[in-house]
Amino acid sequence: MDPVRLLMVEVVEGVGVFLALLTFAIVINKALREVGEALDRHRRTLIEPAVFEYLGAASSRPQRDALPRSSSRRDRRLVEEILLEAARVVKGETRDRVTAAFEALGSVRETIRALHSRRWWKRAEAAERLGLMRSRTAVEPLVALMSDPEAEVRIRAARALGLIRGSTSIRPLVSALADPSRWSAIRVAEILINVGVEAVDELLVAYETLPLNARVSALDVLGRIRSLRAVGLMKQCLSDAHPDIRARAAHGLGLIGDPGTAPDLIRALRDTEWPPRAMAAKSLGRLRDPAAIGPLRESMRDRQWWVRYNSGEALRALGPEGLEALIDMLSSDDPYARHMAVAQLEEGRVIDQFVADLTSNDAGKRAAAIRFVDKVTAAARIDDTTRQAARSAQEGVRHALSNILKTPSPAPASSPGKGDGGRS
Amino acid sequence: MGEQARILIADGDAPVRRFVAALLVHGGYEVHEAADGESALQKAVSLEPRLLVLDIVLPGKDGFEVINSLKSNPATSRLPILVLSVKDREEDVVKALDLGAEDYVIKPFSPRELQARIRKILERSR
């Protein structure tokens, strides 16, 4: 036979044998996996009731006696799996029983060993499991893991420490607010916010020792936790040398909402830098102290847009008295304050109310509406009223506004239900 | 001991459903399970349970739709419903209660607290 042809036959045969073996290996692998899964399901149906009984039991029987006894690795893995599933949905006494079970089974010890794996994803997975196990014996190894070179591992360790809680686990989280990666620091801050009031004392104790960026984050966390215990530090920070700290403290005081801090925030409206002034104005809107109306009116004349905007918004949040102050600002000699007052009255739909009164049967209401629209016109911000003069569905409103604005009365913008399609 | 109260649990997460069922069986109730909204509705009619423990996140019809359907059906409108859900937003809780749920428990939950709430609902509906 031709040697080339012989070679080709051998190659085809070889490929055929290879494919047959590969198919056989895939089939065997699939069969083994399915058998394994079926065995898991079967064993699980036998093990699950005992684990559930242990978790639901009110008495505190020793864990080793209560949990299913088996030396098989499969059974131990299944018990661990059931406990991890339960760990995600229970709290209280049952949650403590889950932790006790993990400790009794030796799962905590084994998972801690996995934290030393050379593969970063195995370390990350082990950290996550330890967070669900919530054993305090894992705190120290997890704290060590916070120095891992891999950012994802550090974050999983931080999350686990946040779940375990307790001062020993929260302290390293507070230090991690100074993580060089901004992304990691933000995630650590979120973890501390989820920890809640338990994190407050550690944050307060560590605050002075933290670098600037971490102090800013710490104030943010304290504000979001909304603990009254942080008010003292926040008030103190309003006089900090750094404007970012002063701004964050002013913001935090608004989130906490202690009415006693209104005088401090009113003082902060006179800060030399605009970010603390803007944040103080925003927070005064949250506190809703009528004493802030006068200072907020004054801040409507601030040279910075954000301060004027937050002051106007705060006045709006202060209810009828605040709105009255905004209407009064329409006659201010400061054009920026007048413009901001109009913008805020537009946003608060106050202009709409007055415009609707232009066709009221009540002569007093009509006169007040005309005076108001005159003020808006004088404030040189007539965009919205001009738009309404052209497009209002009520003919009376269109005529009245057109008369005040000294513009020709337009024809109706569109018939009801047809919209403004095609108009610029 | 008197007749066991029949409770229907509708939860799409099988391990959680089995766990809650085991808790309630341990508490002396007769427990039935439903894995989706449609079967929860069918079993609520055919089994006539005294209480439905319902998750909001369900395959097919979600928990809100289930409450709505049960409350608008004269045969099941009086069935007390306790929502047990991971959805912890205020608007979800308010929506479920407004639709007619008796109580709302957020996961993670305390099994003891859940049992106490179930006991109270059953006492009230007696």
Coordinates of C-alpha atoms in Angstrom, one line a residue:
Chain A
M1 CA 0.0 0.0 0.0
D2 CA 1.1 3.6 -0.7
P3 CA 2.9 4.8 2.5
V4 CA 1.1 8.2 2.4
R5 CA -2.2 6.5 2.2
L6 CA -1.2 4.2 5.0
L7 CA -0.3 7.2 7.1
M8 CA -3.6 8.9 6.4
V9 CA -5.5 5.8 7.5
E10 CA -3.5 5.7 10.7
V11 CA -4.2 9.3 11.4
V12 CA -8.0 8.9 10.8
E13 CA -8.0 5.8 13.0
G14 CA -6.1 7.7 15.7
V15 CA -8.5 10.7 15.6
G16 CA -11.4 8.2 15.7
V17 CA -10.0 6.4 18.8
F18 CA -9.3 9.8 20.5
L19 CA -12.8 11.1 19.9
A20 CA -14.3 7.8 21.1
L21 CA -12.2 7.9 24.3
L22 CA -13.1 11.6 24.8
T23 CA -16.8 10.8 24.4
F24 CA -16.5 7.9 26.7
A25 CA -14.7 10.1 29.3
I26 CA -17.4 12.8 29.0
V27 CA -20.2 10.2 29.4
I28 CA -18.5 8.6 32.4
N29 CA -17.8 12.0 34.0
K30 CA -21.5 13.1 33.5
A31 CA -22.7 9.8 34.9
L32 CA -20.4 10.0 37.9
R33 CA -21.6 13.6 38.5
E34 CA -25.2 12.6 38.3
V35 CA -24.7 9.7 40.6
G36 CA -22.9 12.0 43.0
E37 CA -25.7 14.5 42.9
A38 CA -28.3 11.8 43.4
L39 CA -26.4 10.5 46.4
D40 CA -26.1 14.0 47.8
R41 CA -29.9 14.5 47.4
H42 CA -30.5 11.1 49.1
R43 CA -28.1 11.8 52.0
R44 CA -29.4 15.3 52.3
T45 CA -33.0 14.1 52.8
L46 CA -31.7 11.9 55.7
I47 CA -29.4 14.6 57.3
E48 CA -31.6 17.7 56.8
P49 CA -34.3 16.9 59.4
A50 CA -31.7 16.4 62.1
V51 CA -29.9 19.6 61.3
F52 CA -33.2 21.5 61.2
E53 CA -34.3 20.0 64.5
Y54 CA -31.0 21.1 66.0
L55 CA -31.5 24.6 64.7
G56 CA -35.1 24.8 65.8
A57 CA -34.7 23.2 69.2
A58 CA -35.2 25.5 72.1
S59 CA -33.0 23.5 74.5
S60 CA -29.2 23.9 74.4
R61 CA -28.1 20.3 73.9
P62 CA -24.4 19.9 73.2
Q63 CA -23.8 20.3 69.5
R64 CA -22.0 17.1 69.0
D65 CA -25.0 15.1 70.4
A66 CA -27.6 17.1 68.4
L67 CA -25.9 17.1 65.0
P68 CA -25.9 14.0 62.8
R69 CA -22.9 11.8 63.5
S70 CA -21.0 10.6 60.5
S71 CA -17.4 10.2 59.6
S72 CA -18.1 10.5 55.9
R73 CA -16.7 13.6 54.1
R74 CA -19.8 13.8 52.0
D75 CA -22.1 14.0 55.1
R76 CA -19.9 16.6 56.7
R77 CA -19.9 18.7 53.6
L78 CA -23.7 18.4 53.3
V79 CA -24.2 19.4 57.0
E80 CA -22.0 22.4 56.4
E81 CA -24.0 23.3 53.3
I82 CA -27.3 23.1 55.1
L83 CA -25.9 25.2 57.9
L84 CA -24.6 27.8 55.5
E85 CA -28.0 28.0 53.8
A86 CA -29.6 28.5 57.2
A87 CA -27.0 31.1 58.2
R88 CA -28.2 33.4 55.4
V89 CA -31.8 33.5 56.6
V90 CA -31.8 33.2 60.4
K91 CA -30.9 35.5 63.2
G92 CA -31.1 35.6 67.0
E93 CA -30.6 32.5 69.1
T94 CA -30.8 30.2 66.0
R95 CA -27.9 32.2 64.4
D96 CA -25.8 31.5 67.5
R97 CA -26.6 27.8 67.2
V98 CA -25.4 27.8 63.6
T99 CA -22.1 29.3 64.7
A100 CA -21.8 26.8 67.6
A101 CA -22.4 24.0 65.1
F102 CA -19.6 25.2 62.7
E103 CA -17.2 25.4 65.6
A104 CA -18.2 21.9 66.9
L105 CA -17.8 20.3 63.4
G106 CA -14.3 21.8 63.0
S107 CA -15.5 23.8 59.9
V108 CA -14.1 27.1 61.3
R109 CA -10.7 25.6 61.9
E110 CA -10.6 24.1 58.4
T111 CA -11.8 27.3 56.7
I112 CA -9.2 29.3 58.6
R113 CA -6.5 27.0 57.1
A114 CA -7.9 27.8 53.6
L115 CA -7.1 31.5 54.2
H116 CA -3.5 30.6 53.6
S117 CA -4.2 29.2 50.1
R118 CA -1.8 30.3 47.4
R119 CA -4.8 31.0 45.1
W120 CA -6.4 34.3 45.9
W121 CA -10.0 33.3 45.0
K122 CA -9.8 30.4 47.5
R123 CA -8.7 32.9 50.2
A124 CA -11.6 35.2 49.3
E125 CA -14.1 32.3 49.3
A126 CA -12.8 31.1 52.7
A127 CA -13.1 34.7 54.1
E128 CA -16.7 34.8 52.9
R129 CA -17.6 31.5 54.5
L130 CA -16.0 32.6 57.8
G131 CA -18.2 35.7 57.7
L132 CA -21.3 33.4 57.5
M133 CA -19.9 31.2 60.2
R134 CA -19.5 34.3 62.5
S135 CA -17.1 32.6 64.8
R136 CA -15.0 35.0 66.9
T137 CA -12.0 32.6 66.6
A138 CA -11.9 33.8 63.0
V139 CA -11.4 37.4 63.8
E140 CA -7.6 37.4 64.2
P141 CA -6.9 35.5 60.9
L142 CA -9.4 37.8 59.1
V143 CA -7.7 40.9 60.5
A144 CA -4.4 39.5 59.2
L145 CA -6.1 39.0 55.8
M146 CA -6.9 42.7 55.7
S147 CA -3.3 43.1 54.6
D148 CA -3.7 40.7 51.7
P149 CA -2.1 42.0 48.4
E150 CA -5.4 41.2 46.6
A151 CA -8.0 44.0 47.0
E152 CA -10.9 41.5 46.5
V153 CA -9.6 39.3 49.4
R154 CA -9.3 42.4 51.6
I155 CA -12.9 43.4 50.9
R156 CA -14.2 39.9 51.6
A157 CA -12.3 39.8 54.9
A158 CA -13.7 43.2 55.7
R159 CA -17.2 42.0 54.9
A160 CA -16.7 39.0 57.1
L161 CA -15.4 41.1 60.0
G162 CA -18.5 43.3 59.6
L163 CA -20.7 40.3 59.9
I164 CA -18.9 38.9 62.9
R165 CA -19.1 42.3 64.6
G166 CA -17.7 42.9 68.1
S167 CA -15.1 45.6 68.9
T168 CA -12.1 43.3 67.9
S169 CA -13.5 42.9 64.4
I170 CA -14.7 46.5 63.9
R171 CA -11.4 48.2 64.9
P172 CA -9.5 46.9 61.8
L173 CA -12.4 47.9 59.6
V174 CA -12.2 51.5 60.9
S175 CA -8.4 51.4 60.1
A176 CA -9.2 50.1 56.6
L177 CA -11.1 53.3 55.8
A178 CA -7.5 54.5 55.0
D179 CA -7.1 51.8 52.4
P180 CA -5.0 53.2 49.5
S181 CA -7.6 52.0 47.0
R182 CA -10.5 54.5 47.0
W183 CA -12.8 51.8 45.8
S184 CA -11.9 49.5 48.7
A185 CA -12.3 52.4 51.2
I186 CA -15.8 53.1 49.9
R187 CA -16.8 49.5 50.3
V188 CA -15.4 49.4 53.8
A189 CA -17.4 52.5 54.6
E190 CA -20.6 50.7 53.3
I191 CA -19.7 47.7 55.5
L192 CA -19.4 49.9 58.6
I193 CA -22.7 51.6 57.8
N194 CA -24.3 48.1 57.7
V195 CA -22.7 47.3 61.0
G196 CA -24.6 50.3 62.4
V197 CA -24.5 51.6 65.9
E198 CA -22.1 48.9 67.1
A199 CA -19.4 50.6 65.0
V200 CA -19.9 54.1 66.5
D201 CA -17.7 53.8 69.6
E202 CA -14.8 52.4 67.6
L203 CA -15.1 55.2 65.0
L204 CA -15.2 57.8 67.8
V205 CA -12.2 56.3 69.6
A206 CA -10.1 55.9 66.4
Y207 CA -11.1 59.2 64.7
E208 CA -8.2 61.3 65.8
T209 CA -5.6 58.7 64.8
L210 CA -6.9 58.4 61.2
P211 CA -5.5 60.2 58.2
L212 CA -7.5 63.0 56.5
N213 CA -9.3 60.9 53.9
A214 CA -10.2 58.3 56.4
R215 CA -11.5 61.0 58.8
V216 CA -13.8 62.3 56.1
S217 CA -15.1 58.8 55.4
A218 CA -15.5 58.2 59.2
L219 CA -17.7 61.3 59.5
D220 CA -19.7 60.2 56.5
V221 CA -20.3 56.7 58.1
L222 CA -21.2 58.3 61.5
G223 CA -23.7 60.6 59.8
R224 CA -25.3 57.7 57.9
I225 CA -25.5 55.6 61.0
R226 CA -27.3 58.6 62.5
S227 CA -26.1 58.0 66.0
L228 CA -26.6 60.8 68.5
R229 CA -23.4 59.8 70.2
A230 CA -21.5 61.3 67.2
V231 CA -23.0 64.7 67.6
G232 CA -20.2 66.0 69.9
L233 CA -17.5 65.0 67.5
M234 CA -19.4 66.5 64.5
K235 CA -19.9 69.8 66.3
Q236 CA -16.2 69.9 67.2
C237 CA -15.3 69.1 63.5
L238 CA -17.2 72.2 62.4
S239 CA -14.2 74.2 63.5
D240 CA -11.6 71.8 62.0
A241 CA -8.8 73.4 60.0
H242 CA -9.7 71.4 56.9
P243 CA -12.8 72.5 54.9
D244 CA -13.6 68.9 53.7
I245 CA -13.9 67.8 57.4
R246 CA -16.1 70.9 58.2
A247 CA -18.3 70.2 55.2
R248 CA -18.7 66.5 56.0
A249 CA -19.5 67.3 59.7
A250 CA -22.1 69.8 58.6
H251 CA -23.7 67.2 56.3
G252 CA -23.5 64.5 59.0
L253 CA -25.3 66.8 61.5
G254 CA -28.2 67.1 59.1
L255 CA -28.4 63.4 58.6
I256 CA -28.4 62.8 62.4
G257 CA -31.1 65.4 62.8
D258 CA -30.5 66.6 66.4
P259 CA -32.5 69.9 66.6
G260 CA -30.0 71.1 69.2
T261 CA -27.4 71.5 66.5
A262 CA -29.2 74.2 64.6
P263 CA -27.3 77.1 66.2
D264 CA -24.0 75.4 65.2
L265 CA -25.1 74.9 61.6
I266 CA -26.4 78.5 61.5
R267 CA -22.8 79.6 62.5
A268 CA -21.4 77.3 59.8
L269 CA -23.4 79.3 57.2
R270 CA -20.7 82.0 57.7
D271 CA -17.8 79.6 57.1
T272 CA -14.9 81.1 55.0
E273 CA -15.2 78.2 52.5
W274 CA -18.3 77.4 50.4
P275 CA -18.5 73.6 50.8
P276 CA -19.2 73.8 54.6
R277 CA -21.6 76.7 54.0
A278 CA -23.5 74.7 51.3
M279 CA -23.7 71.6 53.6
A280 CA -24.8 73.6 56.6
A281 CA -27.6 75.1 54.5
K282 CA -28.7 71.6 53.3
S283 CA -28.7 70.3 56.9
L284 CA -30.7 73.2 58.2
G285 CA -33.4 72.2 55.7
R286 CA -33.4 68.8 57.2
L287 CA -33.6 70.1 60.8
R288 CA -36.5 72.5 59.9
D289 CA -35.8 74.9 62.7
P290 CA -37.7 78.2 62.0
A291 CA -34.8 80.1 63.6
A292 CA -32.8 79.2 60.5
I293 CA -35.1 81.2 58.1
G294 CA -33.3 84.6 58.6
P295 CA -29.7 83.2 58.2
L296 CA -30.9 81.1 55.2
R297 CA -32.4 84.2 53.6
E298 CA -29.0 85.8 54.0
S299 CA -27.3 82.8 52.4
M300 CA -29.5 83.2 49.4
R301 CA -27.2 86.2 48.6
D302 CA -24.0 83.9 48.9
R303 CA -21.5 84.3 46.0
Q304 CA -21.5 80.5 45.4
W305 CA -24.4 78.9 43.5
W306 CA -24.4 75.7 45.6
V307 CA -24.9 77.7 48.8
R308 CA -27.7 79.7 47.3
Y309 CA -29.3 76.6 45.9
N310 CA -29.1 74.6 49.2
S311 CA -30.4 77.7 51.1
G312 CA -33.4 78.1 48.8
E313 CA -34.1 74.4 49.0
A314 CA -33.8 74.5 52.8
L315 CA -36.3 77.4 52.9
R316 CA -38.7 75.4 50.8
A317 CA -38.4 72.5 53.2
L318 CA -39.2 74.9 56.1
G319 CA -42.9 75.0 55.1
P320 CA -45.1 78.1 54.7
E321 CA -42.8 80.4 56.6
G322 CA -39.9 79.3 54.4
L323 CA -41.9 79.8 51.2
E324 CA -43.0 83.3 52.5
A325 CA -39.3 84.1 52.9
L326 CA -38.6 82.9 49.3
I327 CA -41.5 85.0 48.0
D328 CA -40.1 88.0 49.9
M329 CA -36.7 87.3 48.3
L330 CA -38.3 88.1 44.9
S331 CA -37.9 91.8 45.9
S332 CA -34.3 91.4 47.0
D333 CA -31.8 93.9 45.7
D334 CA -29.5 91.0 44.8
P335 CA -30.3 89.6 41.4
Y336 CA -28.7 86.2 42.2
A337 CA -30.9 85.9 45.2
R338 CA -34.0 86.9 43.2
H339 CA -33.1 84.3 40.5
M340 CA -32.6 81.5 43.0
A341 CA -35.9 82.4 44.7
V342 CA -37.8 82.1 41.4
A343 CA -36.1 78.8 40.6
Q344 CA -37.0 77.4 44.0
L345 CA -40.6 78.7 43.8
E346 CA -40.8 77.0 40.4
E347 CA -39.5 73.7 41.8
G348 CA -41.9 73.9 44.7
R349 CA -44.8 74.5 42.2
V350 CA -45.6 77.7 44.1
I351 CA -45.7 79.7 40.8
D352 CA -48.3 77.3 39.4
Q353 CA -50.5 77.9 42.4
F354 CA -50.4 81.7 42.0
V355 CA -50.9 81.4 38.2
A356 CA -54.0 79.3 38.8
D357 CA -55.3 82.0 41.1
L358 CA -55.2 84.6 38.2
T359 CA -58.6 83.4 37.2
S360 CA -60.0 82.9 40.7
N361 CA -63.5 84.3 41.5
D362 CA -62.0 85.7 44.8
A363 CA -60.8 89.2 44.0
G364 CA -58.3 89.2 46.9
K365 CA -56.7 86.0 45.5
R366 CA -56.6 87.4 42.1
A367 CA -54.9 90.6 43.3
A368 CA -52.3 88.6 45.3
A369 CA -51.6 86.5 42.2
I370 CA -51.1 89.6 40.0
R371 CA -48.7 91.1 42.7
F372 CA -46.8 87.8 42.8
V373 CA -46.4 87.5 39.0
D374 CA -45.3 91.1 38.9
K375 CA -42.6 90.3 41.4
V376 CA -41.5 87.3 39.3
T377 CA -41.4 89.5 36.3
A378 CA -39.4 92.1 38.1
A379 CA -36.9 89.4 39.2
A380 CA -36.2 89.0 35.5
R381 CA -36.8 85.3 35.5
I382 CA -39.9 84.9 33.5
D383 CA -39.1 81.7 31.6
D384 CA -41.7 79.6 33.3
T385 CA -44.4 82.3 33.4
T386 CA -43.8 83.0 29.7
R387 CA -44.2 79.3 28.9
Q388 CA -47.4 79.2 30.9
A389 CA -48.7 82.3 29.1
A390 CA -48.3 80.5 25.9
R391 CA -49.3 77.0 26.8
S392 CA -51.7 77.1 29.8
A393 CA -54.8 75.0 29.1
Q394 CA -57.0 77.8 30.6
E395 CA -57.7 80.7 28.4
G396 CA -58.2 83.0 31.4
V397 CA -54.7 82.2 32.6
R398 CA -53.1 82.8 29.2
H399 CA -54.8 86.2 28.9
A400 CA -54.0 87.4 32.5
L401 CA -50.4 86.3 32.2
S402 CA -50.0 87.9 28.8
N403 CA -51.4 91.1 30.1
I404 CA -48.9 91.2 33.0
L405 CA -46.0 90.1 30.9
K406 CA -47.0 92.7 28.2
T407 CA -46.9 90.1 25.5
P408 CA -49.6 89.5 22.8
S409 CA -52.1 86.9 23.9
P410 CA -51.4 83.8 22.0
A411 CA -53.9 81.3 20.5
P412 CA -54.5 78.1 22.4
A413 CA -51.4 75.9 22.2
S414 CA -53.3 72.8 21.3
S415 CA -56.7 71.2 21.7
P416 CA -57.1 68.9 24.7
G417 CA -55.6 65.5 24.2
K418 CA -53.5 66.5 21.2
G419 CA -50.4 67.5 23.1
D420 CA -47.7 69.9 21.8
G421 CA -46.3 67.7 19.2
G422 CA -44.5 69.6 16.5
R423 CA -44.1 72.9 18.5
S424 CA -40.6 74.1 19.4
Chain B
M1 CA -53.8 18.2 72.0
G2 CA -56.5 19.5 69.7
E3 CA -56.5 19.4 65.9
Q4 CA -53.3 20.6 64.3
A5 CA -53.6 24.0 62.5
R6 CA -52.9 23.6 58.8
I7 CA -50.3 26.1 57.4
L8 CA -49.3 26.5 53.8
I9 CA -45.8 27.8 53.1
A10 CA -45.1 29.4 49.7
D11 CA -41.4 30.1 49.1
G12 CA -39.4 29.7 45.9
D13 CA -36.2 28.9 47.8
A14 CA -36.4 25.1 48.5
P15 CA -34.0 24.9 51.4
V16 CA -35.6 27.9 53.1
R17 CA -39.1 26.5 52.5
R18 CA -38.0 23.1 54.0
F19 CA -36.4 24.8 57.0
V20 CA -39.5 26.9 57.8
A21 CA -41.7 23.8 57.2
A22 CA -39.5 21.8 59.7
L23 CA -39.7 24.6 62.2
L24 CA -43.5 24.6 62.0
V25 CA -43.9 20.8 62.1
H26 CA -41.7 20.9 65.2
G27 CA -44.1 23.5 66.6
G28 CA -47.0 21.1 66.1
Y29 CA -48.6 22.3 62.9
E30 CA -49.7 20.4 59.8
V31 CA -47.5 22.0 57.1
H32 CA -47.9 22.0 53.3
E33 CA -45.5 23.5 50.8
A34 CA -45.8 25.5 47.5
A35 CA -42.9 26.4 45.3
D36 CA -44.5 29.1 43.2
G37 CA -47.3 31.6 43.1
E38 CA -49.7 29.5 41.0
S39 CA -49.5 26.4 43.2
A40 CA -49.8 28.6 46.3
L41 CA -53.1 29.9 44.9
Q42 CA -54.3 26.4 44.0
K43 CA -53.4 24.9 47.4
A44 CA -54.8 27.9 49.3
V45 CA -58.2 26.9 47.8
S46 CA -57.9 23.1 47.9
L47 CA -56.2 22.7 51.3
E48 CA -58.1 25.5 53.1
P49 CA -55.2 26.3 55.4
R50 CA -55.6 28.5 58.4
L51 CA -52.5 30.5 57.5
L52 CA -50.3 31.2 54.5
V53 CA -46.6 32.0 55.0
L54 CA -45.7 33.7 51.8
D55 CA -42.5 34.9 50.2
I56 CA -42.7 37.9 47.8
V57 CA -40.1 36.6 45.4
L58 CA -41.8 33.6 43.8
P59 CA -41.5 32.1 40.3
G60 CA -44.5 33.0 38.1
K61 CA -46.9 35.1 40.1
D62 CA -45.1 37.1 42.8
G63 CA -46.2 37.4 46.4
F64 CA -48.1 40.7 45.8
E65 CA -50.1 39.1 43.0
V66 CA -50.9 36.1 45.2
I67 CA -52.1 38.3 48.0
N68 CA -54.2 40.3 45.6
S69 CA -55.8 37.2 44.0
L70 CA -56.5 35.6 47.4
K71 CA -58.1 38.7 48.8
S72 CA -60.3 39.3 45.8
N73 CA -61.6 35.7 45.9
P74 CA -64.5 35.3 48.4
A75 CA -63.4 31.7 49.2
T76 CA -59.9 32.8 50.4
S77 CA -60.4 36.5 51.3
R78 CA -60.4 35.7 55.0
L79 CA -57.2 33.6 54.9
P80 CA -54.5 35.3 57.1
I81 CA -51.2 35.8 55.3
L82 CA -47.9 36.3 56.9
V83 CA -45.2 37.6 54.5
L84 CA -41.7 36.2 55.1
S85 CA -39.4 37.9 52.7
V86 CA -35.9 39.2 52.1
K87 CA -37.5 42.4 50.6
D88 CA -36.9 44.9 53.4
R89 CA -37.8 48.2 51.7
E90 CA -40.5 50.2 53.4
E91 CA -42.6 50.4 50.3
D92 CA -42.7 46.6 49.9
V93 CA -43.8 46.2 53.5
V94 CA -46.5 48.9 53.2
K95 CA -47.7 47.4 49.9
A96 CA -48.1 43.9 51.3
L97 CA -49.9 45.2 54.4
D98 CA -52.1 47.5 52.3
L99 CA -53.0 44.5 50.0
G100 CA -54.2 42.7 53.1
A101 CA -51.3 40.7 54.6
E102 CA -51.6 40.2 58.3
D103 CA -48.0 40.6 59.2
Y104 CA -44.6 41.0 57.5
V105 CA -41.3 39.4 58.7
I106 CA -38.0 40.2 57.1
K107 CA -35.3 37.6 56.4
P108 CA -33.0 37.0 58.1
F109 CA -35.6 36.2 60.7
S110 CA -35.6 34.8 64.2
P111 CA -37.4 31.4 64.2
R112 CA -38.7 32.0 67.7
E113 CA -40.2 35.4 66.7
L114 CA -41.7 33.8 63.6
Q115 CA -43.4 31.1 65.6
A116 CA -44.7 33.7 68.1
R117 CA -46.2 35.8 65.3
I118 CA -47.8 32.8 63.7
R119 CA -49.3 31.8 67.1
K120 CA -50.8 35.3 67.5
I121 CA -52.3 35.3 64.0
L122 CA -53.9 31.9 64.6
E123 CA -55.3 33.0 67.9
R124 CA -56.7 36.2 66.4
S125 CA -58.3 34.3 63.5
R126 CA -59.9 31.6 65.6

